[in-house]
MMTF fields as JSON, N, C-alpha, C and O atoms, coordinates in Angstrom:
{
  "mmtfVersion": "1.0.0",
  "mmtfProducer": "UNKNOWN",
  "numBonds": 495,
  "numAtoms": 496,
  "numGroups": 124,
  "numChains": 1,
  "numModels": 1,
  "chainsPerModel": [1],
  "groupsPerChain": [124],
  "chainIdList": ["A"],
  "bondAtomList": [4, 2, 8, 6, 12, 10, 16, 14, 20, 18, 24, 22, 28, 26, 32, 30, 36, 34, 40, 38, 44, 42, 48, 46, 52, 50, 56, 54, 60, 58, 64, 62, 68, 66, 72, 70, 76, 74, 80, 78, 84, 82, 88, 86, 92, 90, 96, 94, 100, 98, 104, 102, 108, 106, 112, 110, 116, 114, 120, 118, 124, 122, 128, 126, 132, 130, 136, 134, 140, 138, 144, 142, 148, 146, 152, 150, 156, 154, 160, 158, 164, 162, 168, 166, 172, 170, 176, 174, 180, 178, 184, 182, 188, 186, 192, 190, 196, 194, 200, 198, 204, 202, 208, 206, 212, 210, 216, 214, 220, 218, 224, 222, 228, 226, 232, 230, 236, 234, 240, 238, 244, 242, 248, 246, 252, 250, 256, 254, 260, 258, 264, 262, 268, 266, 272, 270, 276, 274, 280, 278, 284, 282, 288, 286, 292, 290, 296, 294, 300, 298, 304, 302, 308, 306, 312, 310, 316, 314, 320, 318, 324, 322, 328, 326, 332, 330, 336, 334, 340, 338, 344, 342, 348, 346, 352, 350, 356, 354, 360, 358, 364, 362, 368, 366, 372, 370, 376, 374, 380, 378, 384, 382, 388, 386, 392, 390, 396, 394, 400, 398, 404, 402, 408, 406, 412, 410, 416, 414, 420, 418, 424, 422, 428, 426, 432, 430, 436, 434, 440, 438, 444, 442, 448, 446, 452, 450, 456, 454, 460, 458, 464, 462, 468, 466, 472, 470, 476, 474, 480, 478, 484, 482, 488, 486, 492, 490],
  "bondOrderList": [1, 1, 1, 1, 1, 1, 1, 1, 1, 1, 1, 1, 1, 1, 1, 1, 1, 1, 1, 1, 1, 1, 1, 1, 1, 1, 1, 1, 1, 1, 1, 1, 1, 1, 1, 1, 1, 1, 1, 1, 1, 1, 1, 1, 1, 1, 1, 1, 1, 1, 1, 1, 1, 1, 1, 1, 1, 1, 1, 1, 1, 1, 1, 1, 1, 1, 1, 1, 1, 1, 1, 1, 1, 1, 1, 1, 1, 1, 1, 1, 1, 1, 1, 1, 1, 1, 1, 1, 1, 1, 1, 1, 1, 1, 1, 1, 1, 1, 1, 1, 1, 1, 1, 1, 1, 1, 1, 1, 1, 1, 1, 1, 1, 1, 1, 1, 1, 1, 1, 1, 1, 1, 1],
  "groupList": [{"groupName": "MET", "atomNameList": ["N", "CA", "C", "O"], "elementList": ["N", "C", "C", "O"], "formalChargeList": [0, 0, 0, 0], "bondAtomList": [1, 0, 2, 1, 3, 2], "bondOrderList": [1, 1, 2], "singleLetterCode": "M", "chemCompType": "L-PEPTIDE LINKING"}, {"groupName": "THR", "atomNameList": ["N", "CA", "C", "O"], "elementList": ["N", "C", "C", "O"], "formalChargeList": [0, 0, 0, 0], "bondAtomList": [1, 0, 2, 1, 3, 2], "bondOrderList": [1, 1, 2], "singleLetterCode": "T", "chemCompType": "L-PEPTIDE LINKING"}, {"groupName": "ALA", "atomNameList": ["N", "CA", "C", "O"], "elementList": ["N", "C", "C", "O"], "formalChargeList": [0, 0, 0, 0], "bondAtomList": [1, 0, 2, 1, 3, 2], "bondOrderList": [1, 1, 2], "singleLetterCode": "A", "chemCompType": "L-PEPTIDE LINKING"}, {"groupName": "VAL", "atomNameList": ["N", "CA", "C", "O"], "elementList": ["N", "C", "C", "O"], "formalChargeList": [0, 0, 0, 0], "bondAtomList": [1, 0, 2, 1, 3, 2], "bondOrderList": [1, 1, 2], "singleLetterCode": "V", "chemCompType": "L-PEPTIDE LINKING"}, {"groupName": "GLY", "atomNameList": ["N", "CA", "C", "O"], "elementList": ["N", "C", "C", "O"], "formalChargeList": [0, 0, 0, 0], "bondAtomList": [1, 0, 2, 1, 3, 2], "bondOrderList": [1, 1, 2], "singleLetterCode": "G", "chemCompType": "PEPTIDE LINKING"}, {"groupName": "LEU", "atomNameList": ["N", "CA", "C", "O"], "elementList": ["N", "C", "C", "O"], "formalChargeList": [0, 0, 0, 0], "bondAtomList": [1, 0, 2, 1, 3, 2], "bondOrderList": [1, 1, 2], "singleLetterCode": "L", "chemCompType": "L-PEPTIDE LINKING"}, {"groupName": "GLU", "atomNameList": ["N", "CA", "C", "O"], "elementList": ["N", "C", "C", "O"], "formalChargeList": [0, 0, 0, 0], "bondAtomList": [1, 0, 2, 1, 3, 2], "bondOrderList": [1, 1, 2], "singleLetterCode": "E", "chemCompType": "L-PEPTIDE LINKING"}, {"groupName": "SER", "atomNameList": ["N", "CA", "C", "O"], "elementList": ["N", "C", "C", "O"], "formalChargeList": [0, 0, 0, 0], "bondAtomList": [1, 0, 2, 1, 3, 2], "bondOrderList": [1, 1, 2], "singleLetterCode": "S", "chemCompType": "L-PEPTIDE LINKING"}, {"groupName": "ARG", "atomNameList": ["N", "CA", "C", "O"], "elementList": ["N", "C", "C", "O"], "formalChargeList": [0, 0, 0, 0], "bondAtomList": [1, 0, 2, 1, 3, 2], "bondOrderList": [1, 1, 2], "singleLetterCode": "R", "chemCompType": "L-PEPTIDE LINKING"}, {"groupName": "PRO", "atomNameList": ["N", "CA", "C", "O"], "elementList": ["N", "C", "C", "O"], "formalChargeList": [0, 0, 0, 0], "bondAtomList": [1, 0, 2, 1, 3, 2], "bondOrderList": [1, 1, 2], "singleLetterCode": "P", "chemCompType": "L-PEPTIDE LINKING"}, {"groupName": "PHE", "atomNameList": ["N", "CA", "C", "O"], "elementList": ["N", "C", "C", "O"], "formalChargeList": [0, 0, 0, 0], "bondAtomList": [1, 0, 2, 1, 3, 2], "bondOrderList": [1, 1, 2], "singleLetterCode": "F", "chemCompType": "L-PEPTIDE LINKING"}, {"groupName": "GLN", "atomNameList": ["N", "CA", "C", "O"], "elementList": ["N", "C", "C", "O"], "formalChargeList": [0, 0, 0, 0], "bondAtomList": [1, 0, 2, 1, 3, 2], "bondOrderList": [1, 1, 2], "singleLetterCode": "Q", "chemCompType": "L-PEPTIDE LINKING"}, {"groupName": "LYS", "atomNameList": ["N", "CA", "C", "O"], "elementList": ["N", "C", "C", "O"], "formalChargeList": [0, 0, 0, 0], "bondAtomList": [1, 0, 2, 1, 3, 2], "bondOrderList": [1, 1, 2], "singleLetterCode": "K", "chemCompType": "L-PEPTIDE LINKING"}, {"groupName": "ILE", "atomNameList": ["N", "CA", "C", "O"], "elementList": ["N", "C", "C", "O"], "formalChargeList": [0, 0, 0, 0], "bondAtomList": [1, 0, 2, 1, 3, 2], "bondOrderList": [1, 1, 2], "singleLetterCode": "I", "chemCompType": "L-PEPTIDE LINKING"}, {"groupName": "ASP", "atomNameList": ["N", "CA", "C", "O"], "elementList": ["N", "C", "C", "O"], "formalChargeList": [0, 0, 0, 0], "bondAtomList": [1, 0, 2, 1, 3, 2], "bondOrderList": [1, 1, 2], "singleLetterCode": "D", "chemCompType": "L-PEPTIDE LINKING"}, {"groupName": "TYR", "atomNameList": ["N", "CA", "C", "O"], "elementList": ["N", "C", "C", "O"], "formalChargeList": [0, 0, 0, 0], "bondAtomList": [1, 0, 2, 1, 3, 2], "bondOrderList": [1, 1, 2], "singleLetterCode": "Y", "chemCompType": "L-PEPTIDE LINKING"}, {"groupName": "ASN", "atomNameList": ["N", "CA", "C", "O"], "elementList": ["N", "C", "C", "O"], "formalChargeList": [0, 0, 0, 0], "bondAtomList": [1, 0, 2, 1, 3, 2], "bondOrderList": [1, 1, 2], "singleLetterCode": "N", "chemCompType": "L-PEPTIDE LINKING"}, {"groupName": "HIS", "atomNameList": ["N", "CA", "C", "O"], "elementList": ["N", "C", "C", "O"], "formalChargeList": [0, 0, 0, 0], "bondAtomList": [1, 0, 2, 1, 3, 2], "bondOrderList": [1, 1, 2], "singleLetterCode": "H", "chemCompType": "L-PEPTIDE LINKING"}, {"groupName": "CYS", "atomNameList": ["N", "CA", "C", "O"], "elementList": ["N", "C", "C", "O"], "formalChargeList": [0, 0, 0, 0], "bondAtomList": [1, 0, 2, 1, 3, 2], "bondOrderList": [1, 1, 2], "singleLetterCode": "C", "chemCompType": "L-PEPTIDE LINKING"}],
  "groupTypeList": [0, 1, 2, 1, 3, 4, 5, 2, 3, 4, 6, 7, 3, 3, 8, 5, 9, 8, 10, 11, 1, 12, 8, 4, 6, 8, 2, 13, 14, 5, 12, 11, 13, 3, 15, 5, 7, 2, 11, 7, 16, 15, 1, 13, 10, 17, 5, 13, 1, 4, 6, 6, 3, 5, 1, 1, 5, 7, 5, 7, 7, 15, 2, 7, 5, 5, 6, 1, 8, 4, 10, 13, 8, 13, 17, 12, 7, 16, 5, 5, 16, 4, 17, 17, 5, 4, 12, 18, 8, 5, 3, 8, 7, 4, 6, 5, 0, 5, 9, 16, 4, 12, 13, 13, 4, 3, 2, 8, 8, 12, 8, 7, 7, 5, 12, 12, 13, 2, 16, 6, 16, 8, 1, 12],
  "groupIdList": [1, 2, 3, 4, 5, 6, 7, 8, 9, 10, 11, 12, 13, 14, 15, 16, 17, 18, 19, 20, 21, 22, 23, 24, 25, 26, 27, 28, 29, 30, 31, 32, 33, 34, 35, 36, 37, 38, 39, 40, 41, 42, 43, 44, 45, 46, 47, 48, 49, 50, 51, 52, 53, 54, 55, 56, 57, 58, 59, 60, 61, 62, 63, 64, 65, 66, 67, 68, 69, 70, 71, 72, 73, 74, 75, 76, 77, 78, 79, 80, 81, 82, 83, 84, 85, 86, 87, 88, 89, 90, 91, 92, 93, 94, 95, 96, 97, 98, 99, 100, 101, 102, 103, 104, 105, 106, 107, 108, 109, 110, 111, 112, 113, 114, 115, 116, 117, 118, 119, 120, 121, 122, 123, 124],
  "secStructList": [7, 7, 7, 7, 7, 5, 7, 7, 6, 6, 7, 7, 3, 3, 3, 7, 7, 7, 7, 1, 1, 6, 6, 7, 1, 7, 3, 3, 3, 4, 4, 4, 3, 3, 3, 3, 3, 3, 3, 6, 6, 3, 3, 3, 3, 3, 3, 6, 6, 1, 7, 3, 3, 3, 3, 1, 1, 7, 2, 2, 2, 2, 2, 2, 2, 2, 4, 4, 4, 6, 3, 3, 3, 3, 3, 6, 6, 3, 3, 3, 3, 4, 4, 4, 4, 4, 4, 7, 3, 3, 7, 6, 6, 1, 7, 3, 3, 7, 6, 6, 1, 7, 3, 3, 7, 7, 7, 2, 2, 2, 2, 2, 2, 2, 2, 2, 2, 2, 2, 2, 2, 2, 2, 7],
  "xCoordList": [73.35, 73.432, 74.833, 75.818, 74.937, 76.235, 76.515, 75.609, 77.753, 78.157, 78.735, 79.569, 78.289, 78.821, 79.197, 78.655, 80.116, 80.534, 80.145, 80.376, 79.563, 79.154, 79.449, 79.405, 79.75, 79.973, 79.586, 80.251, 78.528, 78.092, 79.008, 79.618, 79.101, 79.955, 79.52, 78.335, 80.468, 80.188, 79.748, 79.582, 79.557, 79.146, 80.354, 81.456, 80.13, 81.192, 80.802, 81.398, 79.812, 79.362, 79.561, 79.207, 80.134, 80.352, 79.29, 79.067, 78.652, 77.644, 78.342, 78.849, 78.351, 79.037, 78.165, 76.938, 78.798, 78.024, 77.363, 77.665, 76.478, 75.825, 76.834, 77.679, 76.718, 77.535, 76.711, 75.694, 77.121, 76.317, 76.316, 77.122, 75.421, 75.185, 73.684, 72.931, 73.268, 71.853, 71.439, 70.262, 72.398, 72.112, 71.902, 71.289, 72.397, 72.244, 73.149, 74.294, 72.635, 73.416, 73.635, 72.791, 74.766, 75.147, 75.908, 76.594, 75.795, 76.555, 77.446, 77.037, 78.668, 79.626, 80.18, 80.556, 80.23, 80.836, 82.341, 82.968, 82.916, 84.341, 85.233, 86.3, 84.822, 85.637, 85.709, 86.608, 84.779, 84.761, 85.723, 86.04, 86.181, 87.084, 88.519, 88.98, 89.229, 90.638, 91.484, 92.332, 91.255, 91.963, 91.203, 90.295, 91.586, 91.03, 92.173, 93.296, 91.887, 92.916, 92.375, 91.191, 93.264, 92.894, 93.026, 93.958, 92.07, 92.144, 91.682, 90.489, 92.656, 92.393, 91.591, 92.057, 90.427, 89.606, 88.554, 87.616, 88.696, 87.773, 88.476, 89.701, 87.695, 88.246, 87.624, 86.422, 88.449, 87.969, 88.085, 89.168, 86.973, 86.947, 87.183, 86.44, 88.207, 88.513, 88.029, 88.539, 87.049, 86.413, 86.968, 87.604, 86.724, 87.179, 86.671, 87.376, 85.463, 84.827, 85.463, 85.157, 86.352, 86.952, 86.238, 86.709, 85.102, 84.331, 85.057, 85.702, 84.942, 85.51, 84.377, 83.602, 84.289, 83.233, 83.872, 84.706, 83.487, 84.008, 83.113, 81.893, 83.724, 82.977, 83.528, 84.637, 82.743, 83.089, 83.853, 84.073, 84.259, 85.061, 86.529, 86.855, 87.406, 88.841, 89.231, 88.487, 90.385, 90.882, 91.095, 90.871, 91.516, 91.748, 90.449, 90.482, 89.317, 88.025, 87.755, 87.271, 88.066, 87.861, 88.956, 88.692, 90.174, 91.292, 91.026, 91.285, 90.516, 90.264, 89.23, 89.288, 88.304, 87.281, 87.771, 87.542, 88.442, 88.767, 90.057, 90.23, 90.966, 92.205, 91.931, 92.732, 90.83, 90.45, 89.785, 89.514, 89.523, 88.868, 89.809, 89.351, 91.124, 92.083, 92.644, 93.365, 92.339, 92.905, 94.234, 94.409, 95.174, 96.53, 96.849, 96.696, 97.292, 97.696, 99.101, 100.063, 99.231, 100.531, 101.182, 102.361, 100.415, 100.905, 99.926, 98.789, 100.338, 99.404, 98.204, 97.169, 98.344, 97.263, 96.575, 95.636, 97.02, 96.465, 96.196, 96.999, 95.054, 94.65, 94.266, 93.283, 95.052, 94.892, 94.085, 94.256, 93.208, 92.471, 93.427, 93.92, 93.694, 94.634, 94.243, 95.112, 92.956, 92.506, 93.061, 93.169, 93.41, 93.916, 95.441, 96.018, 96.09, 97.545, 98.251, 99.27, 97.736, 98.357, 98.383, 99.216, 97.476, 97.403, 98.267, 98.433, 98.812, 99.631, 101.11, 101.478, 101.941, 103.378, 104.107, 103.723, 105.171, 106.002, 106.939, 107.588, 107.012, 107.928, 109.191, 109.211, 110.229, 111.538, 111.533, 112.313, 110.681, 110.646, 110.026, 109.93, 109.6, 109.008, 107.527, 106.931, 106.936, 105.503, 104.807, 105.458, 103.503, 102.721, 101.926, 101.182, 102.09, 101.33, 100.115, 100.239, 98.947, 97.69, 97.411, 98.037, 96.495, 96.184, 95.746, 95.967, 95.131, 94.684, 95.795, 95.552, 97.018, 98.152, 98.387, 99.408, 97.469, 97.628, 98.693, 98.798, 99.474, 100.56, 100.22, 99.876, 100.322, 100.069, 101.294, 102.098, 101.414, 102.584, 102.565, 101.515, 103.769, 103.972, 105.027, 106.084, 104.742, 105.695, 106.961, 106.883, 108.119, 109.39, 109.371, 109.874, 108.798, 108.773, 107.824, 107.913, 106.924, 105.946, 106.371, 105.774, 107.393, 107.77, 108.178, 107.722, 109.028, 109.501, 108.366, 108.271, 107.502, 106.379, 105.379, 104.751, 105.227, 104.326, 104.862, 104.096, 106.18, 106.793, 106.588, 106.294, 106.747, 106.573, 105.127, 104.904, 104.161, 102.754, 102.423, 101.692, 102.962, 102.72, 103.28, 102.64, 104.484, 105.085, 104.279, 104.113, 103.779, 102.948, 101.661, 101.207, 101.06, 99.821, 100.033, 99.141, 101.2, 101.478, 101.704, 101.396, 102.247, 102.522, 101.277, 101.285, 100.197, 98.965, 98.181, 97.119],
  "yCoordList": [18.882, 19.519, 20.104, 19.381, 21.387, 22.022, 22.245, 22.539, 22.105, 22.307, 23.699, 24.116, 24.419, 25.752, 25.876, 25.183, 26.751, 27.038, 28.466, 29.336, 28.732, 30.096, 30.512, 29.7, 31.786, 32.358, 33.816, 34.605, 34.174, 35.569, 36.41, 35.901, 37.685, 38.604, 38.624, 38.78, 38.469, 38.502, 37.167, 37.049, 36.166, 34.858, 34.058, 34.225, 33.18, 32.269, 30.84, 29.89, 30.692, 29.358, 29.227, 30.116, 28.103, 27.856, 26.859, 25.848, 27.127, 26.221, 25.281, 25.693, 24.027, 23.043, 22.642, 22.714, 22.223, 21.744, 20.408, 19.791, 19.984, 18.693, 17.573, 17.594, 16.601, 15.418, 14.225, 14.387, 13.057, 11.856, 11.333, 10.472, 11.85, 11.295, 11.335, 11.938, 10.709, 10.735, 12.118, 12.474, 12.889, 14.218, 15.272, 16.307, 15.023, 15.986, 17.183, 17.047, 18.373, 19.599, 19.97, 19.693, 20.596, 20.809, 22.112, 22.555, 22.733, 23.942, 23.643, 22.943, 24.176, 23.94, 25.277, 26.113, 25.478, 26.67, 26.611, 25.578, 27.695, 27.713, 27.38, 26.793, 27.738, 27.457, 25.972, 25.534, 25.196, 23.754, 23.006, 21.841, 23.67, 23.038, 23.2, 24.322, 22.085, 22.131, 22.301, 23.191, 21.451, 21.582, 20.857, 20.069, 21.133, 20.466, 19.74, 20.241, 18.568, 17.835, 17.392, 17.088, 17.363, 16.949, 15.446, 14.833, 14.877, 13.462, 13.347, 13.24, 13.372, 13.405, 14.663, 15.763, 14.551, 15.715, 15.999, 16.758, 15.411, 15.598, 16.346, 16.462, 16.849, 17.507, 16.889, 16.628, 16.659, 16.14, 17.244, 17.789, 17.578, 18.531, 17.747, 16.812, 18.116, 17.466, 18.41, 19.521, 17.962, 18.805, 18.551, 17.526, 19.492, 19.373, 18.086, 17.456, 17.7, 16.519, 15.213, 14.149, 15.288, 14.084, 13.594, 12.682, 14.201, 13.832, 14.292, 15.34, 13.5, 13.845, 13.904, 12.958, 15.036, 15.235, 15.304, 16.171, 14.403, 14.343, 15.164, 14.998, 16.051, 16.855, 16.627, 16.122, 17.002, 16.68, 17.775, 17.666, 18.819, 19.869, 19.707, 19.092, 20.264, 20.188, 21.159, 22.089, 20.938, 21.796, 23.221, 24.165, 23.401, 24.75, 25.564, 26.785, 24.906, 25.6, 26.207, 27.334, 25.464, 25.959, 26.944, 27.895, 26.724, 27.595, 29.037, 29.958, 29.238, 30.605, 31.311, 32.531, 30.58, 31.155, 31.318, 32.355, 30.299, 30.262, 30.981, 31.338, 31.204, 31.905, 33.345, 33.932, 33.909, 35.253, 35.215, 36.263, 34.027, 33.846, 33.272, 32.735, 33.383, 32.944, 31.551, 31.061, 30.906, 29.588, 29.767, 30.716, 28.848, 28.959, 27.717, 26.592, 27.924, 26.796, 26.395, 27.102, 25.273, 24.849, 23.792, 23.478, 23.252, 22.207, 22.124, 22.579, 21.562, 21.446, 20.579, 20.641, 19.77, 18.879, 19.28, 18.608, 20.362, 20.729, 22.227, 23.054, 22.551, 23.93, 23.968, 23.353, 24.697, 24.717, 25.928, 27.021, 25.736, 26.843, 27.59, 27.018, 28.858, 29.658, 29.8, 30.03, 29.671, 29.764, 28.622, 28.756, 27.505, 26.341, 26.259, 25.346, 27.191, 27.155, 27.259, 26.601, 28.066, 28.222, 26.945, 26.797, 26.017, 24.752, 23.675, 22.589, 23.973, 23.018, 23.295, 24.364, 22.323, 22.57, 21.878, 20.803, 22.538, 21.959, 20.936, 21.22, 19.759, 18.729, 18.768, 19.384, 18.12, 18.203, 17.806, 18.337, 16.897, 16.439, 17.482, 17.26, 18.629, 19.687, 19.504, 20.168, 18.617, 18.397, 19.113, 19.581, 19.195, 19.902, 18.898, 18.085, 18.963, 18.085, 18.844, 19.907, 18.288, 18.882, 18.555, 17.649, 19.261, 18.993, 17.555, 17.049, 16.89, 15.515, 14.492, 13.288, 14.961, 14.069, 13.685, 13.077, 14.029, 13.712, 14.619, 15.789, 14.083, 14.832, 15.02, 14.066, 16.279, 16.577, 17.249, 17.865, 17.116, 17.634, 19.145, 19.766, 19.714, 21.136, 21.226, 20.601, 21.99, 22.156, 22.85, 23.73, 22.463, 23.069, 24.578, 25.294, 25.057, 26.506, 27.247, 28.469, 26.54, 27.178, 27.149, 27.843, 26.358, 26.174, 27.461, 27.733, 28.252, 29.475, 30.467, 31.087, 30.628, 31.56, 31.033, 31.815, 29.726, 29.134, 29.349, 29.637, 29.208, 29.476, 30.924, 31.223, 31.824, 33.243, 33.559, 34.295, 33.001, 33.215, 32.626, 33.233, 31.446, 30.811, 31.634, 31.769, 32.197, 33.043, 34.32, 34.768, 34.908, 36.111, 35.812, 36.624, 34.64, 34.278, 34.025, 34.285, 33.521, 33.231, 34.517, 34.573, 35.558, 36.809, 37.664, 38.608, 37.371, 38.165, 37.835, 38.412],
  "zCoordList": [129.025, 130.319, 130.468, 130.323, 130.752, 130.917, 132.388, 133.169, 132.752, 134.146, 134.281, 133.478, 135.299, 135.547, 137.005, 137.866, 137.263, 138.624, 138.894, 138.054, 140.042, 140.322, 141.737, 142.661, 141.902, 143.221, 143.139, 142.468, 143.809, 143.779, 144.658, 145.598, 144.35, 145.093, 146.554, 146.849, 147.46, 148.886, 149.465, 150.679, 148.628, 149.143, 149.586, 149.064, 150.564, 150.972, 150.638, 151.146, 149.792, 149.388, 147.89, 147.116, 147.499, 146.087, 145.634, 146.3, 144.537, 144.005, 143.033, 141.99, 143.401, 142.576, 141.396, 141.468, 140.319, 139.179, 139.516, 140.538, 138.659, 138.873, 138.701, 137.806, 139.583, 139.455, 139.887, 140.562, 139.517, 139.673, 141.108, 141.461, 141.922, 143.246, 143.504, 142.74, 144.552, 144.904, 145.4, 145.346, 145.877, 146.413, 145.333, 145.593, 144.137, 143.049, 143.216, 143.647, 142.873, 142.957, 144.416, 145.268, 144.699, 146.08, 146.256, 145.336, 147.429, 147.759, 148.957, 149.884, 148.936, 150.023, 150.48, 149.659, 151.787, 152.365, 152.096, 152.328, 151.614, 151.271, 152.458, 152.276, 153.657, 154.842, 155.156, 155.875, 154.631, 154.852, 153.931, 154.173, 152.883, 151.915, 152.402, 152.61, 152.584, 152.965, 151.711, 151.645, 150.719, 149.451, 148.357, 148.625, 147.13, 145.962, 145.273, 145.219, 144.752, 144.022, 142.672, 142.523, 141.702, 140.35, 140.228, 140.749, 139.526, 139.184, 137.737, 137.452, 136.834, 135.406, 135.074, 135.371, 134.481, 134.154, 135.226, 134.983, 136.381, 137.494, 138.624, 138.634, 139.569, 140.749, 141.987, 142.027, 142.993, 144.267, 145.301, 145.514, 145.944, 147.05, 148.331, 148.629, 149.092, 150.372, 151.473, 151.618, 152.237, 153.236, 154.63, 154.877, 155.539, 156.928, 157.562, 158.351, 157.221, 157.815, 157.357, 157.896, 156.36, 155.805, 154.559, 153.879, 154.266, 153.082, 151.823, 151.81, 150.78, 149.482, 148.469, 148.33, 147.758, 146.769, 145.39, 145.128, 144.524, 143.162, 142.24, 142.24, 141.452, 140.495, 139.092, 138.917, 138.113, 136.725, 135.998, 134.791, 136.691, 136.064, 136.443, 137.458, 135.619, 135.893, 137.007, 137.32, 137.591, 138.667, 138.177, 138.935, 136.946, 136.426, 136.379, 136.53, 136.172, 136.187, 137.554, 137.657, 138.589, 139.951, 140.356, 141.091, 139.885, 140.254, 139.846, 140.62, 138.651, 138.195, 139.066, 139.221, 139.625, 140.493, 141.931, 142.554, 142.452, 143.882, 144.256, 145.421, 143.314, 143.652, 144.086, 144.813, 143.654, 144.104, 145.479, 146.065, 145.991, 147.287, 148.346, 149.354, 148.123, 149.133, 148.944, 149.812, 147.846, 147.571, 146.85, 146.087, 147.095, 146.568, 145.747, 146.224, 144.512, 143.653, 144.075, 143.774, 144.768, 145.279, 144.396, 144.556, 143.476, 142.586, 141.427, 141.551, 140.322, 139.197, 139.551, 138.887, 140.601, 141.008, 142.308, 142.735, 142.947, 144.256, 144.367, 143.936, 144.951, 145.227, 146.71, 147.122, 147.501, 148.958, 149.391, 148.85, 150.362, 150.957, 151.878, 152.85, 151.586, 152.366, 153.824, 154.665, 154.154, 155.538, 156.395, 157.614, 155.762, 156.489, 156.466, 157.056, 155.802, 155.659, 157.002, 157.209, 157.915, 159.228, 160.046, 160.941, 159.748, 160.479, 159.821, 160.375, 158.648, 157.902, 158.166, 158.653, 157.838, 157.942, 156.801, 156.34, 156.366, 155.312, 155.936, 156.943, 155.352, 155.836, 154.99, 153.924, 155.457, 154.794, 153.333, 152.542, 152.971, 151.581, 150.655, 149.448, 151.217, 150.414, 150.195, 149.346, 150.947, 150.85, 151.999, 152.933, 151.928, 152.935, 153.749, 153.2, 155.077, 155.96, 156.468, 157.076, 156.213, 156.631, 158.092, 158.641, 158.731, 160.144, 160.42, 161.52, 159.442, 159.641, 159.394, 159.473, 159.094, 158.88, 157.427, 157.105, 156.56, 155.143, 154.537, 154.902, 153.619, 152.983, 151.511, 150.814, 151.041, 149.635, 149.031, 149.73, 147.725, 147.025, 146.845, 146.679, 146.884, 146.615, 145.516, 145.61, 144.492, 143.394, 143.899, 144.756, 143.377, 143.808, 143.666, 144.531, 142.588, 142.343, 143.265, 143.384, 143.915, 144.805, 146.272, 147.096, 146.611, 148.015, 148.714, 149.824, 148.082, 148.743, 148.944, 150.003, 147.944, 148.115, 149.136, 149.849, 149.212, 150.204, 151.618, 152.538, 151.792, 153.101, 153.506, 154.663, 152.536, 152.81, 153.231, 154.192, 152.513, 152.84, 154.211, 154.993, 154.496, 155.797, 156.933, 157.976, 156.744, 157.776, 157.985, 159.119, 156.903, 157.015, 157.762, 158.569, 157.496, 158.183, 159.661, 160.469, 160.025, 161.438, 162.235, 163.426, 161.573, 162.281, 162.427, 163.217, 161.691, 161.782, 163.025, 163.256]
}
């Protein structure tokens, strides 16, 4: 069984590969995803609802697909949904605080570009 990731042109729903749950294959609206995090060779989707969905593909597999859809690679282990960036804030330690209070890492080299993108989003 091979796992594939798909997103048709104009769709806002990503079809996740099969993973071991009772629900089987699943589709998630991109706006519901706050960020993705890497856990070894797996990826965890962190949703607005607080739900976490574990998938069997690496973060880089999703990054190549989702970066064209407004997601931003802020760290080797984190891919943030750009739609939620305006609700987040950078804390002094250089990390990003999400609206739910959770803090995720931002790579040093990505901090300045992330600040710039956040400022552009706030002025729109």
